[in-house]
Amino acid sequence: MHSHGTPGDDPRPEEPIEPDLNECCGNGCEPCVFDTYAEEKRAWQQAVKDWEERRRNQAGMPPGA
């Protein structure tokens, strides 16, 4: 693995697609498609934070800058 890759080597995580309202059947499924989406969204938000930190580190910027 290269220590100094190009941006294409580490693309920004893709945001999950929010389900349409009609994708929920309204029967109280466990988990509901919206529960699954909420979990995916939280994981994506953390992945973006991690990705941004990697980008800062690659650019030589101090953490949290």
PDB file of C-alpha atoms in Angstrom:
ATOM      1  CA  MET A   1       0.000   0.000   0.000  1.00  0.00           C
ATOM      2  CA  HIS A   2       1.209   3.500  -0.796  1.00  0.00           C
ATOM      3  CA  SER A   3       1.609   5.978   2.043  1.00  0.00           C
ATOM      4  CA  HIS A   4       0.753   8.927  -0.185  1.00  0.00           C
ATOM      5  CA  GLY A   5      -2.095   7.969  -2.461  1.00  0.00           C
ATOM      6  CA  THR A   6      -4.287  10.035  -4.649  1.00  0.00           C
ATOM      7  CA  PRO A   7      -7.796  11.089  -3.614  1.00  0.00           C
ATOM      8  CA  GLY A   8      -9.149   8.276  -5.813  1.00  0.00           C
ATOM      9  CA  ASP A   9      -7.404   5.757  -3.562  1.00  0.00           C
ATOM     10  CA  ASP A  10      -9.634   6.759  -0.647  1.00  0.00           C
ATOM     11  CA  PRO A  11     -12.919   8.140  -1.969  1.00  0.00           C
ATOM     12  CA  ARG A  12     -15.349   9.920   0.332  1.00  0.00           C
ATOM     13  CA  PRO A  13     -17.887   7.454   1.729  1.00  0.00           C
ATOM     14  CA  GLU A  14     -21.198   7.529  -0.107  1.00  0.00           C
ATOM     15  CA  GLU A  15     -24.221   8.681   1.847  1.00  0.00           C
ATOM     16  CA  PRO A  16     -26.912   6.030   2.248  1.00  0.00           C
ATOM     17  CA  ILE A  17     -30.098   6.604   0.291  1.00  0.00           C
ATOM     18  CA  GLU A  18     -33.107   7.475   2.416  1.00  0.00           C
ATOM     19  CA  PRO A  19     -36.019   5.115   1.798  1.00  0.00           C
ATOM     20  CA  ASP A  20     -39.191   6.512   0.264  1.00  0.00           C
ATOM     21  CA  LEU A  21     -42.170   6.771   2.595  1.00  0.00           C
ATOM     22  CA  ASN A  22     -43.911   4.013   0.635  1.00  0.00           C
ATOM     23  CA  GLU A  23     -41.055   1.588   1.403  1.00  0.00           C
ATOM     24  CA  CYS A  24     -42.357   1.314   4.978  1.00  0.00           C
ATOM     25  CA  CYS A  25     -45.281  -1.086   5.207  1.00  0.00           C
ATOM     26  CA  GLY A  26     -46.564   0.443   8.450  1.00  0.00           C
ATOM     27  CA  ASN A  27     -46.769  -2.933  10.213  1.00  0.00           C
ATOM     28  CA  GLY A  28     -44.208  -2.145  12.908  1.00  0.00           C
ATOM     29  CA  CYS A  29     -41.463  -4.331  11.450  1.00  0.00           C
ATOM     30  CA  GLU A  30     -38.386  -4.760  13.607  1.00  0.00           C
ATOM     31  CA  PRO A  31     -36.270  -3.309  12.210  1.00  0.00           C
ATOM     32  CA  CYS A  32     -38.195  -0.932  10.018  1.00  0.00           C
ATOM     33  CA  VAL A  33     -36.530   0.262   6.808  1.00  0.00           C
ATOM     34  CA  PHE A  34     -36.222   3.656   8.508  1.00  0.00           C
ATOM     35  CA  ASP A  35     -34.463   2.100  11.535  1.00  0.00           C
ATOM     36  CA  THR A  36     -31.989   0.456   9.180  1.00  0.00           C
ATOM     37  CA  TYR A  37     -31.499   3.740   7.339  1.00  0.00           C
ATOM     38  CA  ALA A  38     -30.871   5.591  10.631  1.00  0.00           C
ATOM     39  CA  GLU A  39     -28.180   3.047  11.568  1.00  0.00           C
ATOM     40  CA  GLU A  40     -26.599   3.319   8.119  1.00  0.00           C
ATOM     41  CA  LYS A  41     -26.689   7.130   8.354  1.00  0.00           C
ATOM     42  CA  ARG A  42     -24.908   7.113  11.747  1.00  0.00           C
ATOM     43  CA  ALA A  43     -22.270   4.710  10.414  1.00  0.00           C
ATOM     44  CA  TRP A  44     -21.823   6.900   7.325  1.00  0.00           C
ATOM     45  CA  GLN A  45     -21.417  10.045   9.452  1.00  0.00           C
ATOM     46  CA  GLN A  46     -18.645   8.334  11.438  1.00  0.00           C
ATOM     47  CA  ALA A  47     -17.047   7.047   8.234  1.00  0.00           C
ATOM     48  CA  VAL A  48     -17.004  10.603   6.828  1.00  0.00           C
ATOM     49  CA  LYS A  49     -15.361  11.907  10.032  1.00  0.00           C
ATOM     50  CA  ASP A  50     -12.735   9.161   9.786  1.00  0.00           C
ATOM     51  CA  TRP A  51     -12.216   9.915   6.090  1.00  0.00           C
ATOM     52  CA  GLU A  52     -11.813  13.649   6.780  1.00  0.00           C
ATOM     53  CA  GLU A  53      -9.250  12.869   9.488  1.00  0.00           C
ATOM     54  CA  ARG A  54      -7.275  10.674   7.062  1.00  0.00           C
ATOM     55  CA  ARG A  55      -7.344  13.487   4.500  1.00  0.00           C
ATOM     56  CA  ARG A  56      -6.051  15.982   7.087  1.00  0.00           C
ATOM     57  CA  ASN A  57      -3.296  13.574   8.073  1.00  0.00           C
ATOM     58  CA  GLN A  58      -2.298  13.096   4.437  1.00  0.00           C
ATOM     59  CA  ALA A  59      -2.164  16.872   4.006  1.00  0.00           C
ATOM     60  CA  GLY A  60       0.020  17.227   7.107  1.00  0.00           C
ATOM     61  CA  MET A  61      -2.598  19.179   9.047  1.00  0.00           C
ATOM     62  CA  PRO A  62      -2.868  18.765  12.817  1.00  0.00           C
ATOM     63  CA  PRO A  63      -5.748  16.619  14.135  1.00  0.00           C
ATOM     64  CA  GLY A  64      -9.005  18.504  14.578  1.00  0.00           C
ATOM     65  CA  ALA A  65      -7.916  21.340  12.270  1.00  0.00           C
TER      66      ALA A  65
END
